[in-house]
Short mmCIF file of C-alpha atoms and ligand atoms in Angstrom, two decimals:
data_model
loop_
_atom_site.label_atom_id
_atom_site.label_comp_id
_atom_site.label_asym_id
_atom_site.label_seq_id
_atom_site.Cartn_x
_atom_site.Cartn_y
_atom_site.Cartn_z
CA MET A 1 190.84 2.31 46.42
CA PRO A 2 191.02 5.21 43.96
CA VAL A 3 188.29 7.84 44.05
CA HIS A 4 186.11 8.03 40.96
CA THR A 5 186.24 11.74 40.30
CA PRO A 6 188.79 13.69 38.25
CA TYR A 7 192.09 14.44 39.95
CA TRP A 8 191.58 18.01 38.70
CA TRP A 9 188.50 18.47 40.87
CA GLU A 10 190.62 18.29 44.04
CA GLU A 11 192.02 21.72 43.27
CA ALA A 12 189.07 22.99 41.23
CA PRO A 13 185.86 21.38 42.51
CA ARG A 14 183.01 21.77 40.06
CA PRO A 15 181.53 25.16 40.77
CA GLU A 16 177.97 25.68 41.85
CA VAL A 17 177.07 28.72 39.76
CA PRO A 18 174.85 31.13 41.73
CA LYS A 19 171.29 30.56 40.56
CA GLN A 20 170.06 33.50 38.48
CA PRO A 21 166.59 33.99 37.03
CA VAL A 22 166.24 32.70 33.46
CA ALA A 23 165.31 35.64 31.21
CA GLY A 24 162.42 35.00 28.81
CA ASN A 25 164.29 36.78 26.01
CA CYS A 26 167.92 37.16 25.04
CA ASP A 27 169.96 37.91 21.96
CA VAL A 28 171.78 34.58 21.97
CA ALA A 29 171.16 31.28 23.74
CA VAL A 30 174.10 28.89 24.04
CA VAL A 31 173.64 25.20 24.87
CA GLY A 32 176.56 23.73 26.85
CA ALA A 33 178.80 25.49 29.39
CA GLY A 34 182.16 23.90 28.55
CA TYR A 35 185.04 25.80 26.95
CA ALA A 36 183.10 26.23 23.69
CA GLY A 37 179.91 27.60 25.26
CA LEU A 38 181.80 29.97 27.57
CA GLY A 39 184.11 31.07 24.75
CA ALA A 40 181.03 31.97 22.69
CA GLY A 41 179.25 33.68 25.58
CA LEU A 42 182.23 35.81 26.54
CA GLU A 43 182.78 37.11 23.02
CA LEU A 44 179.10 37.98 22.63
CA VAL A 45 178.62 39.90 25.91
CA ARG A 46 181.79 41.83 25.29
CA LYS A 47 180.24 42.94 22.00
CA GLY A 48 177.09 44.09 23.77
CA ARG A 49 174.77 41.09 23.26
CA SER A 50 172.63 39.55 26.00
CA VAL A 51 173.60 35.90 26.35
CA GLN A 52 172.33 32.94 28.34
CA VAL A 53 174.37 29.73 28.51
CA PHE A 54 172.47 26.60 29.57
CA ASP A 55 173.98 23.41 30.88
CA LYS A 56 172.03 20.34 31.90
CA GLY A 57 174.66 19.50 34.53
CA VAL A 58 177.25 21.42 36.52
CA ALA A 59 179.13 23.98 34.48
CA GLY A 60 182.14 22.31 32.90
CA GLY A 61 181.08 18.86 34.09
CA GLY A 62 181.57 17.54 30.53
CA GLY A 63 184.91 17.10 28.79
CA SER A 64 186.19 20.53 29.78
CA SER A 65 187.10 19.65 33.37
CA ARG A 66 187.98 15.99 32.74
CA SER A 67 190.61 16.10 30.04
CA GLY A 68 194.32 15.40 30.07
CA GLY A 69 194.90 19.13 29.66
CA ILE A 70 197.25 18.69 26.68
CA THR A 71 196.99 21.65 24.32
CA SER A 72 197.59 19.53 21.26
CA GLY A 73 195.15 21.29 18.92
CA ASN A 74 195.49 18.01 17.12
CA LEU A 75 193.99 17.13 13.76
CA ARG A 76 193.42 13.42 13.32
CA ILE A 77 194.50 13.54 9.70
CA SER A 78 198.25 14.12 9.47
CA PHE A 79 199.60 17.08 7.54
CA SER A 80 201.34 14.79 5.03
CA LYS A 81 198.16 12.79 4.43
CA MET A 82 196.13 15.96 4.05
CA ILE A 83 198.53 17.25 1.41
CA SER A 84 198.00 14.08 -0.62
CA THR A 85 194.22 13.93 -0.17
CA LEU A 86 193.16 17.60 0.00
CA GLY A 87 196.08 19.41 -1.63
CA LEU A 88 198.77 21.63 -0.12
CA GLU A 89 196.65 24.77 0.09
CA ARG A 90 193.83 23.22 2.17
CA ALA A 91 196.27 21.28 4.33
CA LYS A 92 198.20 24.47 5.08
CA ALA A 93 195.00 26.36 5.86
CA TYR A 94 193.89 23.71 8.39
CA TYR A 95 197.27 23.37 10.05
CA SER A 96 197.85 27.15 10.14
CA GLU A 97 194.56 27.53 11.96
CA ALA A 98 195.62 24.87 14.48
CA ILE A 99 198.81 26.82 15.22
CA GLU A 100 196.87 30.09 15.46
CA ALA A 101 194.29 28.52 17.79
CA ARG A 102 196.98 27.12 20.11
CA ASP A 103 198.76 30.49 20.28
CA ASP A 104 195.44 32.21 20.84
CA LEU A 105 194.67 30.01 23.85
CA ALA A 106 198.04 30.85 25.41
CA GLN A 107 197.41 34.56 24.82
CA PHE A 108 193.89 34.32 26.24
CA ILE A 109 195.17 32.61 29.41
CA ALA A 110 197.83 35.30 29.82
CA SER A 111 195.65 38.31 29.02
CA GLU A 112 192.76 37.16 31.25
CA LYS A 113 195.28 36.21 33.95
CA ILE A 114 193.82 32.71 34.31
CA ASP A 115 195.91 30.74 36.76
CA CYS A 116 195.60 27.30 35.18
CA GLN A 117 199.19 26.07 35.42
CA HIS A 118 199.87 26.58 31.73
CA GLN A 119 203.21 24.86 31.18
CA PRO A 120 204.78 25.28 27.73
CA VAL A 121 206.85 22.11 28.11
CA GLY A 122 206.31 20.54 24.67
CA ARG A 123 204.99 17.08 23.82
CA PHE A 124 206.91 13.91 22.99
CA THR A 125 205.04 11.47 20.74
CA ALA A 126 206.56 8.02 20.99
CA ALA A 127 206.60 5.60 18.05
CA THR A 128 205.10 2.21 18.89
CA ARG A 129 206.67 0.66 15.75
CA PRO A 130 209.87 1.39 13.81
CA LYS A 131 207.81 2.33 10.77
CA HIS A 132 205.84 4.83 12.88
CA TYR A 133 209.13 6.52 13.72
CA GLU A 134 209.79 6.98 9.99
CA THR A 135 206.29 8.41 9.52
CA LEU A 136 206.70 10.76 12.50
CA ALA A 137 210.04 11.95 11.17
CA ARG A 138 208.57 12.68 7.71
CA GLU A 139 205.64 14.52 9.30
CA ALA A 140 208.00 16.61 11.47
CA GLU A 141 210.08 17.48 8.43
CA ALA A 142 206.97 18.58 6.48
CA LEU A 143 205.65 20.66 9.40
CA ASN A 144 209.02 22.33 9.92
CA ARG A 145 209.34 23.10 6.21
CA HIS A 146 205.95 24.81 6.03
CA PHE A 147 205.50 26.24 9.53
CA ASP A 148 208.90 26.35 11.17
CA LEU A 149 207.55 24.59 14.27
CA GLY A 150 210.89 23.35 15.51
CA ALA A 151 209.65 19.75 15.73
CA GLY A 152 212.62 17.50 16.50
CA VAL A 153 213.10 13.77 15.98
CA VAL A 154 214.56 11.68 18.79
CA PRO A 155 215.92 8.24 17.83
CA ARG A 156 215.39 5.23 20.05
CA SER A 157 218.97 5.50 21.28
CA GLY A 158 218.22 8.95 22.74
CA GLN A 159 214.66 8.49 23.93
CA HIS A 160 215.54 8.12 27.60
CA ALA A 161 216.13 11.85 27.58
CA GLU A 162 212.38 12.16 26.88
CA ILE A 163 210.72 9.13 28.43
CA GLY A 164 211.77 6.45 30.90
CA SER A 165 210.51 3.57 28.80
CA ASP A 166 212.03 0.99 26.47
CA MET A 167 208.76 0.23 24.76
CA TYR A 168 209.17 2.74 21.99
CA HIS A 169 211.18 3.22 18.81
CA GLY A 170 212.06 6.87 19.17
CA GLY A 171 209.68 9.73 18.62
CA VAL A 172 209.15 13.39 17.91
CA VAL A 173 209.14 16.46 20.15
CA ARG A 174 206.69 19.25 19.39
CA PRO A 175 207.86 22.24 21.45
CA ASP A 176 204.72 24.24 20.65
CA ILE A 177 202.39 22.00 22.71
CA ALA A 178 201.74 22.72 26.39
CA GLY A 179 199.93 21.38 29.42
CA VAL A 180 197.22 23.08 31.47
CA HIS A 181 195.13 22.22 34.50
CA PRO A 182 191.89 21.82 32.55
CA ALA A 183 189.46 22.40 35.42
CA LEU A 184 191.27 25.57 36.53
CA LEU A 185 191.15 26.75 32.92
CA HIS A 186 187.40 26.15 32.89
CA GLN A 187 187.00 27.82 36.29
CA GLY A 188 188.94 30.86 35.06
CA MET A 189 186.80 31.07 31.93
CA LEU A 190 183.62 30.74 33.98
CA ASP A 191 184.67 33.48 36.42
CA THR A 192 185.60 35.75 33.51
CA ALA A 193 182.31 35.06 31.70
CA LEU A 194 180.17 35.64 34.81
CA LYS A 195 182.03 38.85 35.57
CA ALA A 196 181.49 40.07 32.02
CA GLY A 197 177.74 39.48 32.34
CA VAL A 198 177.10 36.12 30.70
CA GLY A 199 174.03 34.45 32.23
CA VAL A 200 175.21 30.92 33.02
CA HIS A 201 172.46 28.51 34.09
CA ALA A 202 173.71 25.18 35.40
CA HIS A 203 171.34 22.23 35.92
CA THR A 204 169.12 23.70 33.23
CA GLY A 205 168.73 21.29 30.34
CA VAL A 206 167.49 22.33 26.91
CA SER A 207 165.10 19.74 25.50
CA ASP A 208 163.98 21.37 22.25
CA ILE A 209 165.04 24.14 19.88
CA ARG A 210 162.38 25.42 17.50
CA ARG A 211 162.45 28.17 14.90
CA GLU A 212 159.66 30.73 15.32
CA GLY A 213 159.81 33.31 12.50
CA ASN A 214 163.19 34.96 12.68
CA ARG A 215 163.76 33.90 16.31
CA PHE A 216 164.14 30.62 18.19
CA GLU A 217 162.20 29.12 21.04
CA LEU A 218 164.11 26.91 23.45
CA ALA A 219 162.35 24.60 25.87
CA THR A 220 164.48 24.51 29.01
CA SER A 221 163.89 22.75 32.31
CA ARG A 222 163.21 26.21 33.76
CA GLY A 223 160.77 27.42 31.13
CA VAL A 224 160.59 28.42 27.48
CA ILE A 225 162.82 31.23 26.29
CA SER A 226 163.07 33.19 23.06
CA ALA A 227 166.48 33.93 21.49
CA GLY A 228 167.58 35.72 18.34
CA ASN A 229 170.34 33.16 17.72
CA VAL A 230 171.37 29.78 19.08
CA ILE A 231 174.83 28.21 19.40
CA VAL A 232 175.07 24.53 20.23
CA CYS A 233 178.24 23.50 22.13
CA THR A 234 177.30 20.07 23.46
CA ASN A 235 180.10 18.05 21.80
CA GLY A 236 180.45 14.53 23.33
CA TYR A 237 177.42 15.13 25.59
CA THR A 238 174.99 15.83 22.74
CA ASP A 239 171.51 14.45 23.41
CA GLY A 240 168.11 14.29 21.74
CA ALA A 241 167.59 18.07 22.00
CA VAL A 242 169.65 18.41 18.82
CA PRO A 243 168.76 15.37 16.69
CA TRP A 244 170.53 16.68 13.58
CA LEU A 245 173.84 16.86 15.45
CA ARG A 246 173.27 13.60 17.26
CA LYS A 247 173.35 11.70 13.97
CA ARG A 248 176.80 13.12 13.24
CA ILE A 249 178.62 12.81 16.57
CA VAL A 250 179.67 9.60 18.27
CA PRO A 251 180.36 9.91 22.03
CA VAL A 252 183.41 7.77 22.76
CA PRO A 253 184.46 7.22 26.39
CA SER A 254 188.01 8.14 27.31
CA MET A 255 189.44 7.30 30.71
CA ILE A 256 192.28 8.68 32.84
CA ILE A 257 193.98 7.17 35.86
CA ALA A 258 196.18 9.14 38.28
CA THR A 259 198.89 7.47 40.34
CA GLU A 260 199.59 8.11 43.96
CA PRO A 261 202.46 10.60 44.39
CA ILE A 262 205.84 9.23 43.27
CA SER A 263 209.31 10.38 44.24
CA ARG A 264 210.99 13.18 42.38
CA LYS A 265 213.78 10.75 41.46
CA LEU A 266 211.30 8.40 39.80
CA MET A 267 209.56 11.25 37.98
CA ASP A 268 212.97 12.43 36.74
CA ARG A 269 213.45 9.00 35.21
CA LEU A 270 209.97 8.62 33.70
CA CYS A 271 209.42 12.17 32.44
CA PRO A 272 212.83 13.87 32.60
CA LYS A 273 211.58 17.04 30.89
CA ARG A 274 208.06 16.94 32.36
CA ARG A 275 206.67 16.94 28.84
CA MET A 276 203.22 15.94 27.68
CA LEU A 277 203.41 12.42 26.24
CA GLY A 278 201.57 10.23 23.77
CA ASP A 279 202.06 7.31 21.40
CA THR A 280 201.22 6.47 17.81
CA ASN A 281 198.73 3.63 18.25
CA ARG A 282 195.31 4.05 16.66
CA VAL A 283 193.87 3.39 20.13
CA HIS A 284 196.48 5.66 21.55
CA HIS A 285 197.55 6.60 25.06
CA TYR A 286 198.11 10.15 26.23
CA PHE A 287 199.90 10.78 29.49
CA ARG A 288 201.72 13.42 31.46
CA PRO A 289 203.03 14.40 34.84
CA SER A 290 200.56 16.29 37.02
CA PRO A 291 201.35 20.03 36.92
CA ASP A 292 203.11 19.78 40.31
CA GLY A 293 205.21 16.90 38.99
CA THR A 294 204.12 14.41 41.66
CA ARG A 295 201.91 11.94 39.73
CA ILE A 296 201.53 10.32 36.36
CA LEU A 297 198.16 10.89 34.70
CA PHE A 298 197.59 8.22 32.10
CA GLY A 299 194.71 8.28 29.62
CA GLY A 300 193.27 6.14 26.89
CA ARG A 301 190.42 3.83 26.00
CA ALA A 302 189.34 1.97 29.12
CA ALA A 303 188.59 -1.48 27.76
CA GLY A 304 187.03 -2.32 24.44
CA ASN A 305 183.55 -1.84 25.80
CA LEU A 306 181.25 0.89 26.96
CA GLN A 307 181.32 -0.31 30.57
CA VAL A 308 183.70 2.26 32.03
CA ASP A 309 182.55 2.35 35.63
CA GLY A 310 183.91 -0.94 36.95
CA PRO A 311 187.42 -1.88 38.14
CA VAL A 312 188.00 -3.98 34.98
CA ALA A 313 188.18 -0.79 32.97
CA HIS A 314 190.80 1.01 35.02
CA ASP A 315 192.79 -2.17 35.71
CA HIS A 316 193.07 -2.57 31.98
CA LEU A 317 194.44 0.96 31.63
CA ARG A 318 196.78 0.45 34.57
CA GLN A 319 198.26 -2.64 32.91
CA LYS A 320 198.96 -0.56 29.80
CA MET A 321 200.67 2.08 31.91
CA VAL A 322 202.83 -0.51 33.68
CA ARG A 323 203.88 -2.03 30.35
CA ILE A 324 205.20 1.39 29.36
CA PHE A 325 206.57 2.24 32.80
CA PRO A 326 207.39 -1.02 34.68
CA ASP A 327 208.67 1.21 37.50
CA LEU A 328 205.03 1.97 38.33
CA ALA A 329 204.08 -1.67 38.99
CA ASP A 330 203.82 -1.15 42.75
CA VAL A 331 202.41 2.35 42.70
CA GLY A 332 198.73 2.67 43.58
CA LEU A 333 196.08 4.77 41.87
CA SER A 334 194.53 7.78 43.57
CA HIS A 335 191.91 8.78 40.98
CA VAL A 336 190.04 7.18 38.10
CA TRP A 337 187.62 9.02 35.87
CA TRP A 338 186.29 9.18 32.37
CA GLY A 339 184.29 11.35 30.02
CA TYR A 340 183.09 11.49 26.44
CA VAL A 341 185.01 12.78 23.47
CA ALA A 342 183.08 13.53 20.28
CA MET A 343 184.18 11.76 17.11
CA ASN A 344 182.71 12.37 13.68
CA LEU A 345 183.00 10.57 10.37
CA ASP A 346 185.06 13.33 8.77
CA HIS A 347 187.59 13.54 11.64
CA LEU A 348 187.83 17.32 11.55
CA PRO A 349 186.41 19.99 13.86
CA GLN A 350 183.15 21.47 12.66
CA LEU A 351 181.78 25.02 12.56
CA VAL A 352 178.43 24.72 10.84
CA VAL A 353 175.27 26.80 10.54
CA ARG A 354 172.18 24.73 9.83
CA ASP A 355 168.62 26.09 9.82
CA GLY A 356 169.96 29.20 11.54
CA VAL A 357 171.53 27.27 14.47
CA CYS A 358 175.31 27.44 14.79
CA TYR A 359 177.21 24.30 15.87
CA ALA A 360 180.80 24.24 17.19
CA THR A 361 181.79 20.61 17.67
CA GLY A 362 183.67 17.51 16.53
CA PHE A 363 186.91 18.10 18.42
CA CYS A 364 187.86 14.41 18.31
CA GLY A 365 189.55 14.43 21.72
CA SER A 366 191.51 17.66 21.13
CA GLY A 367 189.11 20.33 22.36
CA VAL A 368 191.34 21.99 24.96
CA VAL A 369 192.46 24.21 22.10
CA TRP A 370 189.62 23.76 19.61
CA ALA A 371 186.51 24.13 21.78
CA ARG A 372 187.09 27.69 22.93
CA TRP A 373 188.41 28.61 19.49
CA PHE A 374 185.29 27.41 17.66
CA GLY A 375 182.88 28.66 20.34
CA ARG A 376 184.38 32.10 19.82
CA LYS A 377 184.28 31.72 16.03
CA ALA A 378 180.57 30.83 16.26
CA ALA A 379 179.98 34.04 18.25
CA LEU A 380 181.88 36.11 15.70
CA LYS A 381 179.83 34.57 12.89
CA ILE A 382 176.62 35.62 14.61
CA LEU A 383 178.04 39.12 15.02
CA GLY A 384 178.76 39.20 11.28
CA ASP A 385 182.45 39.72 12.03
CA PRO A 386 184.76 38.49 9.23
CA ALA A 387 187.04 37.09 11.97
CA GLY A 388 184.37 34.39 12.40
CA ALA A 389 185.58 32.74 9.19
CA SER A 390 187.42 29.43 9.55
CA ALA A 391 189.27 27.17 7.15
CA PHE A 392 187.13 24.32 8.50
CA GLU A 393 183.82 25.72 7.29
CA GLY A 394 182.11 24.18 4.31
CA GLN A 395 183.65 20.72 4.61
CA PRO A 396 181.38 17.69 4.79
CA PHE A 397 179.73 16.90 8.11
CA SER A 398 178.22 13.59 7.24
CA ALA A 399 175.49 11.77 9.12
CA ILE A 400 176.68 8.34 10.24
CA PRO A 401 174.67 5.71 8.36
CA PHE A 402 172.01 3.89 10.45
CA TYR A 403 172.99 5.90 13.55
CA ASN A 404 170.57 7.75 15.79
CA GLY A 405 172.71 8.45 18.83
CA ASN A 406 173.15 4.95 20.26
CA PRO A 407 176.85 4.17 19.74
CA TRP A 408 176.42 0.36 19.79
CA PHE A 409 179.26 -0.10 17.32
CA VAL A 410 181.98 1.64 19.42
CA PRO A 411 183.17 -1.53 21.24
CA ALA A 412 183.53 -3.39 17.94
CA ALA A 413 185.36 -0.45 16.34
CA VAL A 414 187.76 -0.12 19.31
CA ALA A 415 188.42 -3.88 19.25
CA TRP A 416 189.17 -3.71 15.51
CA PHE A 417 191.58 -0.78 15.93
CA LYS A 418 193.31 -2.59 18.81
CA PHE A 419 193.70 -5.63 16.58
CA LEU A 420 195.31 -3.46 13.89
CA ASP A 421 197.61 -1.87 16.49
CA ARG A 422 198.60 -5.23 17.91
CA PHE A 423 199.77 -6.56 14.57
CA GLY A 424 201.15 -3.25 13.35
CA LEU A 425 198.72 -3.09 10.43
C1 LIG B 1 189.01 11.85 29.56
C2 LIG B 1 189.22 12.94 28.53
C3 LIG B 1 190.52 13.34 28.21
C4 LIG B 1 190.72 14.36 27.27
N1 LIG B 1 191.99 14.83 27.06
C5 LIG B 1 192.19 15.88 26.23
C6 LIG B 1 193.48 16.46 26.09
O1 LIG B 1 194.43 16.09 26.76
N2 LIG B 1 193.63 17.49 25.18
C7 LIG B 1 192.58 17.96 24.47
O2 LIG B 1 192.77 18.88 23.66
N3 LIG B 1 191.32 17.47 24.63
C8 LIG B 1 191.10 16.46 25.49
N4 LIG B 1 189.85 15.98 25.68
C9 LIG B 1 188.74 16.56 24.91
C10 LIG B 1 188.27 17.90 25.49
O3 LIG B 1 188.10 17.78 26.87
C11 LIG B 1 186.95 18.28 24.83
O4 LIG B 1 187.10 18.26 23.42
C12 LIG B 1 186.48 19.68 25.22
O5 LIG B 1 186.48 19.84 26.61
C13 LIG B 1 185.10 19.93 24.65
O6 LIG B 1 184.62 21.13 25.16
P1 LIG B 1 183.13 21.57 24.81
O7 LIG B 1 182.91 22.87 25.45
O8 LIG B 1 182.93 21.49 23.34
O9 LIG B 1 182.22 20.42 25.43
P2 LIG B 1 182.06 19.91 26.94
O10 LIG B 1 183.05 20.47 27.87
O11 LIG B 1 181.98 18.42 26.86
O12 LIG B 1 180.66 20.51 27.35
C14 LIG B 1 179.46 20.13 26.73
C15 LIG B 1 178.35 20.47 27.73
O13 LIG B 1 177.10 20.40 27.06
C16 LIG B 1 176.14 20.11 28.05
N5 LIG B 1 174.91 19.66 27.37
C17 LIG B 1 174.76 18.64 26.50
N6 LIG B 1 173.48 18.57 26.07
C18 LIG B 1 172.79 19.57 26.71
C19 LIG B 1 171.44 19.99 26.72
N7 LIG B 1 170.52 19.37 25.98
N8 LIG B 1 171.08 21.03 27.50
C20 LIG B 1 172.02 21.67 28.25
N9 LIG B 1 173.31 21.30 28.29
C21 LIG B 1 173.71 20.27 27.54
C22 LIG B 1 176.82 19.03 28.88
O14 LIG B 1 176.24 18.91 30.17
C23 LIG B 1 178.27 19.51 28.91
O15 LIG B 1 178.58 20.20 30.10
C24 LIG B 1 189.60 14.96 26.60
C25 LIG B 1 188.30 14.56 26.93
C26 LIG B 1 188.10 13.56 27.89
C27 LIG B 1 186.69 13.15 28.22
#
């Protein structure tokens, strides 16, 4: 039977942060100790501010230690579509920032000497339909023309050099995308933040944020504190403490299964270049070899419902994996886990200041790059540093009609998207 905790936690168990006293006053309070919250905290202490980061659970117990670790820095709206809907200038600004953010993460990992198995191996996105291959090829051509990314198309006839599967119709390689061990990345950020003087308080939930004159009062499970500024980095784990955000963010469960170790020969066949992998379905799958190249980690929607804890959910995902890689039919699973990604109506990351509170959120399943980037941007905004500006500011961040935080409609939406995928619509 597989264990129901992330494979990543074997090597990087969730840290118990040494309990420190909660200070009654600080310059900045940050809610959420994932990549975004730690990215914000680190920037602020290094610029001389006193910072306390609060997390209702273990530090990094949210998306940041559960992900696939693919540094996609993805935007859900393709570059070509953005050009036609928003114009070339906006589309270029958004995509340039994605490239900058991805590079910045790699530089951060190197400069802070974070040993998180950063592997710049590239990503192969496989086309589930012939027409998707055409779309991928056009997108690659547009990206190369404007950004010189070196994206390369691979026809179906050559795809075995990228993936040991006959399910696809070719695909595209993006050499600029890498893999990391997400929990080691979080651990490295946490160690760096604690060393720099960020006050990180795990198991300390924030239940209310209230403006009092030109400061804020936060009700925490360890007392009320006063802060000059507040940054909210709760993403897919947003709760009633921030009702404004809750109406804008839908927590969608995403699940990953890890296989038992497979032979090197089999891995050579399935993932000859050890790249990050994904497909073009709306309800898409993302998968990769483990950093040591011994297992396949395969992620996607569990089943079309919110019940992610039972065997039905991971069996469903396993069947999908075996359809892609029949060679894995007899290979057992070692780990099964899931977490929430945060989707929003506008499908773009958000950096928003509202009633004096700064929000960094809406990473739509691509926060390995975006979360730290926007946490840091939020910090720079508070510091009044022009580097806090982002192309993503000022865009709509719409409330979802008739939604108060109970995502009852997710199963129906997933089922609808699966239907569209099934019939290639
Ligand atoms: C299964 C899975 C696979 C994924 N795969 C990828 C991938 O391959 N590539 C990629 O780029 N992205 C991926 N993601 C998304 C990525 O992990 C997230 O976007 C990113 O980690 C978000 O970081 P964050 O700091 O914004 O939020 P999180 O890491 O989710 O942290 C939010 C924190 O806020 C805390 N919190 C919430 N409310 C309160 C409160 N009231 N008081 C105190 N604390 C609170 C929570 O406890 C939580 O720890 C995946 C996510 C999942 C779940």
